[in-house]
PDB file of C-alpha atoms in Angstrom:
ATOM      1  CA  MET O  19     121.063  92.115  96.334  1.00 49.00           C
ATOM      2  CA  THR O  20     120.771  89.739  99.242  1.00 52.00           C
ATOM      3  CA  PRO O  21     119.260  90.167 102.703  1.00 50.00           C
ATOM      4  CA  ALA O  22     122.797  90.109 104.095  1.00 51.00           C
ATOM      5  CA  ASP O  23     123.446  93.360 102.210  1.00 51.00           C
ATOM      6  CA  ILE O  24     121.005  95.121 104.516  1.00 53.00           C
ATOM      7  CA  GLY O  25     122.992  96.323 107.475  1.00 47.00           C
ATOM      8  CA  SER O  26     126.370  95.182 106.150  1.00 48.00           C
ATOM      9  CA  ASP O  27     127.567  96.104 102.663  1.00 45.00           C
ATOM     10  CA  CYS O  28     124.884  98.712 102.172  1.00 45.00           C
ATOM     11  CA  SER O  29     125.152 100.452 105.523  1.00 38.00           C
ATOM     12  CA  SER O  30     128.947 100.316 105.836  1.00 38.00           C
ATOM     13  CA  LYS O  31     128.776  99.788 109.600  1.00 42.00           C
ATOM     14  CA  ASP O  32     132.092  99.005 111.244  1.00 44.00           C
ATOM     15  CA  SER O  33     132.226  98.211 114.951  1.00 43.00           C
ATOM     16  CA  THR O  34     135.855  99.347 115.197  1.00 50.00           C
ATOM     17  CA  ARG O  35     134.995 102.936 114.313  1.00 56.00           C
ATOM     18  CA  PRO O  36     133.821 105.420 116.898  1.00 53.00           C
ATOM     19  CA  SER O  37     130.110 106.172 116.989  1.00 60.00           C
ATOM     20  CA  PRO O  38     129.104 107.952 113.796  1.00 59.00           C
ATOM     21  CA  ASN O  39     127.986 111.529 113.988  1.00 83.00           C
ATOM     22  CA  VAL O  40     124.458 112.444 113.056  1.00 83.00           C
ATOM     23  CA  ARG O  41     125.260 113.067 109.379  1.00 85.00           C
ATOM     24  CA  GLU O  42     126.986 109.682 109.003  1.00 87.00           C
ATOM     25  CA  LYS O  43     124.121 107.934 110.786  1.00 82.00           C
ATOM     26  CA  LYS O  44     121.592 109.528 108.414  1.00 83.00           C
ATOM     27  CA  LYS O  45     123.740 108.508 105.445  1.00 85.00           C
ATOM     28  CA  GLU O  46     123.859 104.900 106.699  1.00 83.00           C
ATOM     29  CA  GLU O  47     120.103 104.845 107.297  1.00 83.00           C
ATOM     30  CA  MET O  48     119.455 106.112 103.780  1.00 84.00           C
ATOM     31  CA  ALA O  49     121.778 103.455 102.323  1.00 85.00           C
ATOM     32  CA  VAL O  50     119.873 100.736 104.188  1.00 84.00           C
ATOM     33  CA  ALA O  51     116.563 102.193 102.979  1.00 85.00           C
ATOM     34  CA  VAL O  52     117.785 102.183  99.361  1.00 86.00           C
ATOM     35  CA  CYS O  53     118.939  98.565  99.689  1.00 88.00           C
ATOM     36  CA  LEU O  54     115.569  97.533 101.108  1.00 90.00           C
ATOM     37  CA  GLU O  55     113.779  99.327  98.277  1.00 92.00           C
ATOM     38  CA  ARG O  56     115.929  97.498  95.699  1.00 92.00           C
ATOM     39  CA  LEU O  57     115.227  94.163  97.366  1.00 91.00           C
ATOM     40  CA  LEU O  58     111.471  94.829  97.326  1.00 93.00           C
ATOM     41  CA  ALA O  59     111.616  95.836  93.654  1.00 94.00           C
ATOM     42  CA  GLU O  60     113.468  92.595  92.850  1.00 94.00           C
ATOM     43  CA  LYS O  61     110.844  90.590  94.766  1.00 93.00           C
ATOM     44  CA  ALA O  62     108.030  92.343  92.868  1.00 94.00           C
ATOM     45  CA  GLU O  63     109.777  91.529  89.591  1.00 94.00           C
ATOM     46  CA  ARG O  64     110.194  87.850  90.579  1.00 92.00           C
ATOM     47  CA  VAL O  65     106.534  87.549  91.551  1.00 92.00           C
ATOM     48  CA  GLY O  66     105.521  89.146  88.247  1.00 91.00           C
ATOM     49  CA  ARG O  67     107.676  86.741  86.197  1.00 92.00           C
ATOM     50  CA  LYS O  68     106.339  83.531  87.749  1.00 91.00           C
ATOM     51  CA  ALA O  69     103.508  82.181  85.613  1.00 91.00           C
ATOM     52  CA  HIS O  70     102.375  79.786  88.344  1.00 92.00           C
ATOM     53  CA  LEU O  71     101.659  82.786  90.630  1.00 92.00           C
ATOM     54  CA  LYS O  72      99.298  84.498  88.173  1.00 92.00           C
ATOM     55  CA  PRO O  73      96.218  82.723  89.601  1.00 92.00           C
ATOM     56  CA  LEU O  74      97.127  84.051  93.069  1.00 91.00           C
ATOM     57  CA  THR O  75      97.587  87.649  91.941  1.00 91.00           C
ATOM     58  CA  ALA O  76      94.673  87.733  89.471  1.00 92.00           C
ATOM     59  CA  GLY O  77      91.885  89.828  90.951  1.00 92.00           C
ATOM     60  CA  TRP O  78      93.870  90.597  94.112  1.00 93.00           C
ATOM     61  CA  ASP O  79      93.995  94.385  94.163  1.00 95.00           C
ATOM     62  CA  ARG O  80      95.790  95.214  97.391  1.00 96.00           C
ATOM     63  CA  VAL O  81      98.357  97.624  98.741  1.00 97.00           C
ATOM     64  CA  VAL O  82     100.822  95.970 101.112  1.00 97.00           C
ATOM     65  CA  GLY O  83     102.661  98.519 103.245  1.00 97.00           C
ATOM     66  CA  ILE O  84     106.200  97.687 104.366  1.00 96.00           C
ATOM     67  CA  VAL O  85     107.560  99.731 107.279  1.00 96.00           C
ATOM     68  CA  ALA O  86     111.169  99.496 108.460  1.00 94.00           C
ATOM     69  CA  GLU O  87     111.142 100.667 112.071  1.00 94.00           C
ATOM     70  CA  ASP O  88     114.885 101.220 112.468  1.00 90.00           C
ATOM     71  CA  VAL O  89     115.414 103.385 109.373  1.00 87.00           C
ATOM     72  CA  PRO O  90     113.195 105.993 107.710  1.00 85.00           C
ATOM     73  CA  ALA O  91     111.786 103.625 105.088  1.00 87.00           C
ATOM     74  CA  ARG O  92     108.179 102.956 104.100  1.00 94.00           C
ATOM     75  CA  TYR O  93     107.282 101.276 100.831  1.00 95.00           C
ATOM     76  CA  CYS O  94     104.357  99.501  99.261  1.00 96.00           C
ATOM     77  CA  LEU O  95     103.956  96.441  97.131  1.00 96.00           C
ATOM     78  CA  THR O  96     100.954  97.254  94.985  1.00 95.00           C
ATOM     79  CA  PHE O  97      99.097  94.277  93.542  1.00 95.00           C
ATOM     80  CA  SER O  98      96.757  95.286  90.734  1.00 93.00           C
ATOM     81  CA  GLY O  99      95.531  93.758  87.500  1.00 89.00           C
ATOM     82  CA  GLY O 100      97.462  90.545  88.117  1.00 87.00           C
ATOM     83  CA  GLY O 101     100.784  92.392  88.438  1.00 90.00           C
ATOM     84  CA  VAL O 102     102.856  93.757  91.287  1.00 94.00           C
ATOM     85  CA  ALA O 103     105.058  96.822  91.666  1.00 94.00           C
ATOM     86  CA  CYS O 104     107.174  98.329  94.415  1.00 94.00           C
ATOM     87  CA  THR O 105     105.936 101.876  94.965  1.00 92.00           C
ATOM     88  CA  ALA O 106     106.284 104.766  97.367  1.00 91.00           C
ATOM     89  CA  TRP O 107     104.138 104.696 100.493  1.00 93.00           C
ATOM     90  CA  GLN O 108     100.461 105.306  99.860  1.00 90.00           C
ATOM     91  CA  GLU O 109      97.460 105.217 102.110  1.00 90.00           C
ATOM     92  CA  PRO O 110      95.361 103.332 102.803  1.00 94.00           C
ATOM     93  CA  VAL O 111      97.179 100.020 102.972  1.00 96.00           C
ATOM     94  CA  HIS O 112      95.244  96.768 103.154  1.00 97.00           C
ATOM     95  CA  LEU O 113      98.042  94.877 104.858  1.00 97.00           C
ATOM     96  CA  GLU O 114     100.975  96.245 106.863  1.00 97.00           C
ATOM     97  CA  VAL O 115     104.263  94.424 107.442  1.00 96.00           C
ATOM     98  CA  ARG O 116     106.441  96.105 110.082  1.00 96.00           C
ATOM     99  CA  GLY O 117     109.876  95.280 111.475  1.00 94.00           C
ATOM    100  CA  ARG O 118     113.593  96.015 111.396  1.00 92.00           C
ATOM    101  CA  ALA O 119     115.091  96.537 107.926  1.00 91.00           C
ATOM    102  CA  ARG O 120     117.306  93.452 108.252  1.00 89.00           C
ATOM    103  CA  ASP O 121     114.331  91.249 109.219  1.00 91.00           C
ATOM    104  CA  LEU O 122     112.234  92.638 106.362  1.00 92.00           C
ATOM    105  CA  ALA O 123     115.092  91.894 103.977  1.00 89.00           C
ATOM    106  CA  MET O 124     115.188  88.291 105.205  1.00 87.00           C
ATOM    107  CA  LEU O 125     111.419  88.016 104.824  1.00 88.00           C
ATOM    108  CA  PHE O 126     111.439  89.257 101.224  1.00 88.00           C
ATOM    109  CA  GLY O 127     114.842  87.825 100.256  1.00 85.00           C
ATOM    110  CA  GLY O 128     113.808  84.345  99.182  1.00 74.00           C
ATOM    111  CA  ASP O 129     115.875  82.081 101.463  1.00 78.00           C
ATOM    112  CA  GLU O 130     113.585  79.611 103.265  1.00 77.00           C
ATOM    113  CA  LEU O 131     115.489  79.471 106.575  1.00 77.00           C
ATOM    114  CA  ALA O 132     115.884  83.242 106.715  1.00 83.00           C
ATOM    115  CA  TYR O 133     112.181  83.569 105.887  1.00 80.00           C
ATOM    116  CA  GLN O 134     111.179  81.296 108.773  1.00 84.00           C
ATOM    117  CA  TYR O 135     113.294  83.327 111.216  1.00 83.00           C
ATOM    118  CA  ALA O 136     112.138  86.709 109.900  1.00 86.00           C
ATOM    119  CA  LYS O 137     108.483  85.680 109.984  1.00 84.00           C
ATOM    120  CA  GLN O 138     108.765  85.474 113.775  1.00 88.00           C
ATOM    121  CA  GLN O 139     110.442  88.897 114.019  1.00 90.00           C
ATOM    122  CA  VAL O 140     108.054  91.071 112.006  1.00 93.00           C
ATOM    123  CA  SER O 141     104.465  92.009 112.716  1.00 95.00           C
ATOM    124  CA  THR O 142     101.719  91.841 110.134  1.00 95.00           C
ATOM    125  CA  LYS O 143      98.371  93.598 110.398  1.00 97.00           C
ATOM    126  CA  GLY O 144      95.493  93.016 108.039  1.00 96.00           C
ATOM    127  CA  ARG O 145      92.875  90.475 107.060  1.00 97.00           C
ATOM    128  CA  ILE O 146      93.931  86.862 107.527  1.00 97.00           C
ATOM    129  CA  GLY O 147      93.155  86.052 103.883  1.00 95.00           C
ATOM    130  CA  ASP O 148      95.488  88.817 102.709  1.00 96.00           C
ATOM    131  CA  ARG O 149      98.219  87.693 105.110  1.00 95.00           C
ATOM    132  CA  LEU O 150      97.982  84.102 103.876  1.00 94.00           C
ATOM    133  CA  LYS O 151      98.050  85.175 100.230  1.00 95.00           C
ATOM    134  CA  LEU O 152     101.126  87.365 100.798  1.00 93.00           C
ATOM    135  CA  GLU O 153     102.861  84.498 102.610  1.00 92.00           C
ATOM    136  CA  ALA O 154     102.097  82.143  99.725  1.00 92.00           C
ATOM    137  CA  LEU O 155     103.433  84.651  97.185  1.00 92.00           C
ATOM    138  CA  LEU O 156     106.626  85.225  99.169  1.00 89.00           C
ATOM    139  CA  ARG O 157     107.331  81.534  99.628  1.00 88.00           C
ATOM    140  CA  LEU O 158     106.452  80.448  96.103  1.00 89.00           C
ATOM    141  CA  SER O 159     108.362  83.221  94.344  1.00 87.00           C
ATOM    142  CA  GLY O 160     111.711  82.130  95.778  1.00 76.00           C
TER     143      GLY O 160
END
């Protein structure tokens, strides 16, 4: 799964087709949401596998909420006990990352140039220490 899959392969959008009806639009939105969820799960797995990230995640018990504004998708990355998992939305969140699904995919996808672009497109709310730690984890996990 790559960030390019969000909004292309996964959503099956085709500019030559007439505007989709409501059912098709919902189907496309759900496909994008599923792709984003898969990408987040892959990122959580990568962070969990990297031994050099264990000192960053140790003792950091946080819920990071991820909200895609253009599709009905809200997920959490739950950091607990030195591990991380992609979970369904849960409140309260300690840190919220909000943006378009495609930008979120670029942010969590692992490509440095895409990350730099996406970082400017999404909004993040939460304590500065939590934001910096999440940024370090995203960049160091590749």
